[in-house]
Amino acid sequence: MPGPDLCPRPRGVRRGAALALVFASVLVTAAATNCLPRAEERPAPLAAGRAVAGLDPREGHTTRGGDRTAEDVARAAAEAQADGKSATRAAEEAVGRSGDRWGAVYDKAQYEQYADALDGRYTGVGLWVSRTADGRTEVTRVQDGGPAARAGIEAGDLLRSVDHWSADGQPVTETVARLRGDAAGSKVVLVLERGSRTWTRTLDRAVLDTEPVAVESLSAKVVMIKVAAFTRGSGERVRAAVHRAPKGAGILLDLRGNSGGLVGEAVTAASAFLDGGLVATYDVHGKQRALYAADDGDDARPLVVLIDGGTMSAAELLTGALQDRGRAVTVGSRTFGKGSVQLPTGLPGGSVAELTVGHYRTPSGRGLDGRGITPDLPVTDRPLEHAETVLSGLGGTS
């Protein structure tokens, strides 16, 4: 059920996937320690022509005829700015020509939203929505204390329009983008329906905290941990949930629809279930590095991981580690297949380009980019029920 969009998506999936692997200013430390630090620094504005600290943009991803994408993008932006044109638009066109599937360009405001998203914040009204069988948009969840909750909107209400734009038959992603808008304090007019009643509410958008980890006890012997994205602090929330689970209870780790996030948080989450050892390897500009779990995880508790086509990047990194290490049974459908690493490069005018510089692999050496992860038990119908059945076979239910 799509909720508040964690990062701007003006370039579709490519832009949304930019949330997926953020190594940013932690890579130098990671290279020295063979493990990403527990807390990454917030992405900061980059000066034009500057890449992440310690990494030279001239060593950037090569995609065609020996040309270096970072140089091409920066040059296109500089030339456009000198001609009085949009540097951001020129950079986007250069990335599009480069063949970098996951490259993305953010203007200054979008990059700030991106940083907020990684910190677990977003601008919006606090609604989760989904598409009904007849093509209408239904509210599936309302965030406590948010503008929508204060306006009396409830789960089950139908969202008919946003600022006079009909939500009927429209993609959920477009509806969410219109709900978000551009700034806290801006107004949005919603038309809603509940039974025979239709009414209009004008809400003020606000900066809200995301809720990336939800924990639910399905029974005395089953705890489900749903991770929507690996934003800051989510890894420790997973560890805490596992620690608080009743003795002998099994864990359903639900990564369906998880678009990724901070890799360090995914490694911390892996540490909840592994007693040390390799989580993943990755390369940046051809240099091989490794990520390791902490040595104090619960490696005996029954564990099933739910995945689907919306499971991406850092979530795939975690899934691959648990699968390869024989720690979990995976249930669901093939994951998205986003296994590349992007780094930011500052551009003229304050925009930022995120360009592919490498790829990561699971502990057994599998590359996931374009391939994804095939679950141990492929199912599309009632995956949660199948996952609970598998967990019972592992000793996680009574």
XYZ file of C-alpha atoms in Angstrom:
398
model
C 0.000 0.000 0.000
C 1.879 3.080 -1.161
C 2.290 5.695 1.519
C 4.019 9.048 1.657
C 6.598 9.064 -1.107
C 10.056 9.017 0.460
C 11.793 10.898 -2.324
C 10.816 12.960 -5.343
C 10.193 10.928 -8.508
C 10.048 13.343 -11.438
C 12.044 10.900 -13.519
C 9.954 7.877 -12.576
C 11.483 4.664 -11.294
C 15.004 5.814 -12.049
C 14.599 8.779 -9.691
C 12.783 6.758 -7.068
C 15.567 4.184 -7.077
C 18.072 6.890 -6.265
C 16.882 6.544 -2.670
C 17.965 2.952 -2.843
C 21.738 3.051 -2.389
C 23.123 6.116 -0.652
C 26.764 5.709 0.212
C 27.440 9.463 0.083
C 30.056 10.689 2.535
C 30.522 7.343 4.309
C 32.486 5.523 1.615
C 35.910 6.636 2.705
C 35.276 5.414 6.254
C 33.817 2.194 4.912
C 36.922 1.527 2.864
C 39.081 1.901 5.952
C 36.964 -0.256 8.250
C 35.460 -2.804 5.842
C 32.078 -1.903 7.316
C 29.761 1.057 6.871
C 29.536 3.134 10.060
C 26.422 2.922 12.184
C 25.225 6.422 11.340
C 25.752 8.023 7.953
C 26.060 11.765 7.619
C 23.140 13.627 6.109
C 23.756 14.337 2.400
C 25.036 17.889 2.173
C 24.998 20.391 -0.696
C 27.932 19.820 -3.038
C 29.954 22.499 -4.770
C 29.838 22.403 -8.556
C 32.199 19.815 -9.953
C 32.677 18.140 -6.591
C 31.853 14.527 -5.924
C 31.560 12.836 -2.568
C 34.570 13.380 -0.307
C 37.629 11.435 -1.333
C 36.232 10.331 -4.676
C 37.234 12.035 -7.910
C 34.373 12.567 -10.367
C 36.879 12.005 -13.171
C 36.932 8.373 -12.112
C 33.164 8.173 -12.660
C 31.082 5.524 -14.360
C 32.030 4.928 -18.008
C 29.054 4.068 -20.168
C 29.865 4.788 -23.808
C 32.932 5.027 -26.009
C 35.304 5.806 -23.154
C 33.443 9.029 -22.298
C 33.124 9.711 -18.604
C 29.573 10.408 -17.582
C 30.401 12.741 -14.708
C 32.493 14.964 -16.982
C 29.828 14.986 -19.681
C 27.044 15.892 -17.269
C 29.026 18.647 -15.566
C 30.106 20.088 -18.918
C 26.539 20.078 -20.266
C 25.267 21.837 -17.144
C 28.021 24.471 -17.244
C 27.470 25.214 -20.925
C 23.710 25.520 -20.437
C 24.148 27.901 -17.512
C 26.580 30.031 -19.535
C 23.964 30.265 -22.304
C 21.253 31.288 -19.837
C 19.498 27.933 -20.043
C 18.537 25.420 -17.368
C 21.612 23.611 -16.057
C 19.406 20.983 -14.447
C 17.544 20.232 -17.673
C 20.810 19.977 -19.606
C 22.238 17.622 -16.977
C 19.139 15.410 -17.141
C 19.475 15.180 -20.927
C 23.165 14.279 -20.603
C 22.389 11.526 -18.099
C 19.680 10.231 -20.423
C 22.176 10.026 -23.299
C 24.806 8.328 -21.151
C 22.993 5.001 -20.818
C 23.335 5.139 -17.018
C 20.127 3.336 -16.122
C 20.046 4.606 -12.566
C 21.544 8.054 -13.036
C 19.392 10.919 -11.761
C 19.580 14.694 -11.449
C 18.073 16.705 -8.588
C 17.626 20.440 -8.435
C 18.512 22.087 -5.128
C 15.024 21.804 -3.622
C 14.632 18.184 -4.705
C 17.988 17.260 -3.194
C 16.910 18.807 0.101
C 13.714 16.709 -0.040
C 15.882 13.688 -0.784
C 18.008 14.385 2.295
C 14.869 14.827 4.389
C 13.557 11.501 3.113
C 16.714 9.724 4.228
C 16.340 11.361 7.634
C 12.841 9.881 7.835
C 10.868 13.040 7.073
C 8.560 14.071 4.246
C 6.243 16.933 3.377
C 2.602 15.956 2.992
C -0.707 15.470 4.781
C -0.227 12.007 6.306
C -2.247 9.765 4.006
C -1.558 6.281 2.649
C -3.635 5.386 -0.394
C -4.196 2.439 -2.715
C -6.106 1.691 -5.897
C -9.418 -0.186 -5.584
C -10.562 -2.891 -7.999
C -12.787 -0.378 -9.800
C -9.974 2.157 -10.226
C -10.777 4.559 -7.411
C -8.316 5.808 -4.784
C -8.924 4.636 -1.231
C -7.325 5.894 1.973
C -5.715 2.876 3.611
C -4.037 4.579 6.547
C -3.965 7.980 8.242
C -0.900 9.119 10.157
C -1.657 10.005 13.768
C -1.365 13.708 14.437
C -1.003 14.659 10.782
C -3.119 17.202 8.862
C -5.392 14.477 7.447
C -6.037 12.971 10.888
C -6.845 16.392 12.339
C -9.310 16.952 9.498
C -11.209 13.775 10.410
C -10.187 11.729 7.363
C -10.298 7.988 8.057
C -9.074 4.761 6.505
C -11.681 3.548 4.036
C -12.565 7.018 2.780
C -12.342 7.515 -0.977
C -10.103 10.300 -2.255
C -11.909 11.709 -5.286
C -9.693 14.666 -6.191
C -6.570 16.621 -5.234
C -6.603 20.348 -6.064
C -9.439 19.765 -8.571
C -7.475 16.938 -10.274
C -9.523 13.734 -10.366
C -7.786 10.819 -8.637
C -10.139 8.254 -10.184
C -8.290 5.860 -12.479
C -4.959 7.582 -11.860
C -1.675 5.933 -10.768
C -1.198 5.946 -7.012
C 2.288 7.421 -7.454
C 0.847 10.487 -9.195
C -1.771 10.935 -6.467
C 0.912 10.725 -3.769
C 3.099 13.246 -5.610
C 0.196 15.729 -5.741
C -0.532 15.234 -2.054
C 3.079 15.998 -1.210
C 3.362 19.241 -3.109
C 6.457 21.382 -2.763
C 6.556 23.017 0.661
C 5.310 22.749 4.213
C 2.544 25.259 4.856
C 1.196 25.113 1.310
C -2.487 24.273 0.966
C -4.103 21.333 -0.808
C -7.815 20.896 -1.492
C -9.182 17.349 -1.203
C -12.586 15.986 -2.159
C -13.475 12.837 -0.204
C -16.312 10.360 -0.098
C -17.605 8.184 2.743
C -20.707 6.181 1.970
C -23.289 8.604 0.582
C -21.443 11.652 1.887
C -19.061 13.751 -0.226
C -17.170 16.673 1.289
C -14.241 19.018 0.689
C -11.328 19.718 3.028
C -8.483 22.209 2.643
C -5.356 20.994 4.447
C -2.035 22.635 5.215
C 0.904 20.414 4.286
C 3.401 19.767 7.068
C 6.784 18.152 7.601
C 6.003 14.731 9.057
C 8.078 11.856 10.334
C 7.894 8.670 8.312
C 7.114 5.404 10.058
C 9.547 3.042 8.337
C 9.225 0.111 10.752
C 5.927 -1.323 11.988
C 5.756 -4.265 14.408
C 2.691 -6.448 14.860
C 2.154 -9.603 16.905
C 0.132 -11.946 14.712
C 0.008 -14.503 17.530
C 1.929 -15.444 20.641
C 4.463 -17.180 18.417
C 4.613 -14.888 15.346
C 5.904 -11.317 15.180
C 5.731 -9.457 11.882
C 8.218 -6.647 11.251
C 7.293 -4.503 8.248
C 10.114 -2.286 6.936
C 8.889 0.268 4.403
C 12.302 1.842 3.745
C 15.763 1.939 5.274
C 15.753 5.514 6.523
C 17.912 6.680 9.383
C 17.359 4.675 12.557
C 15.330 1.907 10.912
C 18.042 -0.719 11.379
C 18.119 -0.216 15.131
C 14.311 -0.362 15.210
C 14.473 -3.785 13.584
C 17.087 -4.943 16.088
C 14.952 -3.666 18.976
C 11.851 -5.431 17.633
C 13.711 -8.733 17.397
C 15.092 -8.282 20.902
C 11.599 -7.618 22.300
C 9.967 -10.567 20.515
C 8.770 -13.315 22.897
C 11.149 -16.192 23.437
C 10.545 -18.889 20.854
C 8.532 -16.629 18.552
C 9.331 -16.626 14.860
C 9.800 -13.470 12.781
C 8.093 -12.527 9.520
C 10.283 -9.813 8.011
C 8.117 -8.032 5.436
C 10.211 -6.216 2.816
C 7.485 -6.015 0.179
C 7.445 -2.600 -1.457
C 10.653 -1.557 0.322
C 12.438 0.716 -2.178
C 15.739 0.687 -0.293
C 17.461 3.504 1.544
C 20.643 3.782 3.557
C 22.861 0.744 3.165
C 24.236 1.122 6.688
C 20.708 0.712 8.028
C 20.204 -2.474 5.998
C 23.474 -3.842 7.414
C 22.307 -2.978 10.935
C 19.048 -4.815 10.256
C 21.025 -7.825 9.021
C 22.925 -7.730 12.292
C 19.662 -8.462 14.109
C 19.618 -11.935 12.549
C 23.296 -12.766 11.945
C 26.084 -13.419 14.402
C 28.715 -11.574 12.407
C 29.988 -12.479 8.952
C 29.654 -11.110 5.439
C 26.532 -9.199 4.364
C 27.626 -8.026 0.912
C 30.560 -6.948 -1.206
C 30.569 -3.937 -3.496
C 32.882 -2.120 -5.844
C 33.320 1.609 -6.355
C 35.491 2.667 -9.291
C 36.774 -0.920 -9.427
C 37.859 -1.075 -5.784
C 36.363 -4.023 -3.893
C 34.958 -3.512 -0.414
C 32.860 -5.532 2.036
C 30.081 -5.049 4.560
C 29.895 -7.175 7.719
C 27.228 -7.819 10.336
C 27.839 -7.192 14.025
C 28.648 -10.203 16.193
C 25.633 -10.114 18.517
C 22.613 -11.023 16.358
C 19.953 -13.661 17.056
C 20.925 -16.340 14.555
C 18.600 -19.049 15.894
C 15.114 -17.533 15.861
C 12.912 -18.849 12.971
C 12.820 -16.279 10.163
C 10.837 -15.867 6.944
C 11.319 -12.889 4.613
C 8.479 -11.637 2.404
C 9.565 -10.027 -0.882
C 8.014 -8.840 -4.139
C 8.748 -6.794 -7.242
C 8.836 -3.619 -5.163
C 11.690 -4.919 -2.973
C 14.691 -2.920 -4.152
C 18.342 -2.188 -3.586
C 19.254 -2.029 0.119
C 16.261 -4.291 0.820
C 17.611 -6.726 -1.790
C 21.041 -6.506 -0.183
C 19.517 -7.610 3.134
C 17.416 -10.329 1.497
C 20.386 -11.694 -0.421
C 22.509 -11.870 2.713
C 19.857 -13.736 4.716
C 19.166 -16.112 1.828
C 22.793 -16.845 0.965
C 23.745 -17.344 4.599
C 20.921 -19.871 5.017
C 19.428 -17.705 7.726
C 15.916 -17.224 6.293
C 13.398 -18.698 3.908
C 12.240 -16.141 1.355
C 8.610 -16.126 0.184
C 6.844 -14.081 -2.494
C 7.889 -12.976 -5.964
C 11.125 -11.944 -7.667
C 12.589 -8.679 -6.402
C 13.159 -5.607 -8.542
C 16.855 -6.081 -9.401
C 18.594 -2.868 -8.323
C 22.155 -3.737 -7.392
C 24.165 -0.673 -8.367
C 25.883 2.085 -6.412
C 25.358 5.792 -7.104
C 27.419 8.737 -5.871
C 26.506 12.439 -6.024
C 28.353 15.079 -8.069
C 27.659 18.795 -7.583
C 26.626 20.746 -10.688
C 26.462 24.462 -11.549
C 23.372 26.142 -10.152
C 23.206 23.939 -7.066
C 21.755 20.812 -8.679
C 23.227 17.377 -7.999
C 23.737 14.391 -10.310
C 23.749 10.880 -8.856
C 25.716 8.628 -11.193
C 26.420 4.904 -11.161
C 29.943 4.044 -10.031
C 29.740 0.362 -9.127
C 27.691 -2.665 -8.099
C 27.223 -4.871 -5.064
C 26.992 -8.648 -4.700
C 25.523 -11.055 -2.180
C 27.791 -13.193 0.049
C 27.816 -15.982 -2.563
C 28.862 -13.532 -5.271
C 25.510 -13.022 -7.000
C 25.024 -9.757 -8.848
C 21.448 -8.497 -8.562
C 21.292 -5.617 -11.025
C 18.688 -6.479 -13.629
C 18.217 -9.953 -12.127
C 16.723 -9.556 -8.693
C 16.315 -12.334 -6.147
C 14.148 -15.384 -6.792
C 12.362 -16.412 -3.592
C 12.782 -19.883 -2.132
C 8.995 -20.236 -2.304
C 7.540 -18.271 -5.251
C 3.909 -17.310 -4.585
C 1.675 -14.482 -5.774
C -1.596 -15.474 -4.122
C -1.915 -14.893 -0.349
C 1.842 -14.633 0.290
C 1.388 -13.787 3.971
C -0.570 -16.987 4.572
C 2.126 -19.007 2.801
C 4.816 -17.265 4.839
C 3.065 -18.136 8.098
C 2.809 -21.768 6.973
C 6.523 -21.861 6.232
C 7.293 -20.253 9.578
C 5.243 -22.901 11.357
C 7.407 -25.538 9.684
C 10.485 -23.791 11.053
C 9.074 -23.920 14.572
C 7.834 -20.340 14.685
C 4.155 -21.043 15.418
C 2.316 -23.281 17.811
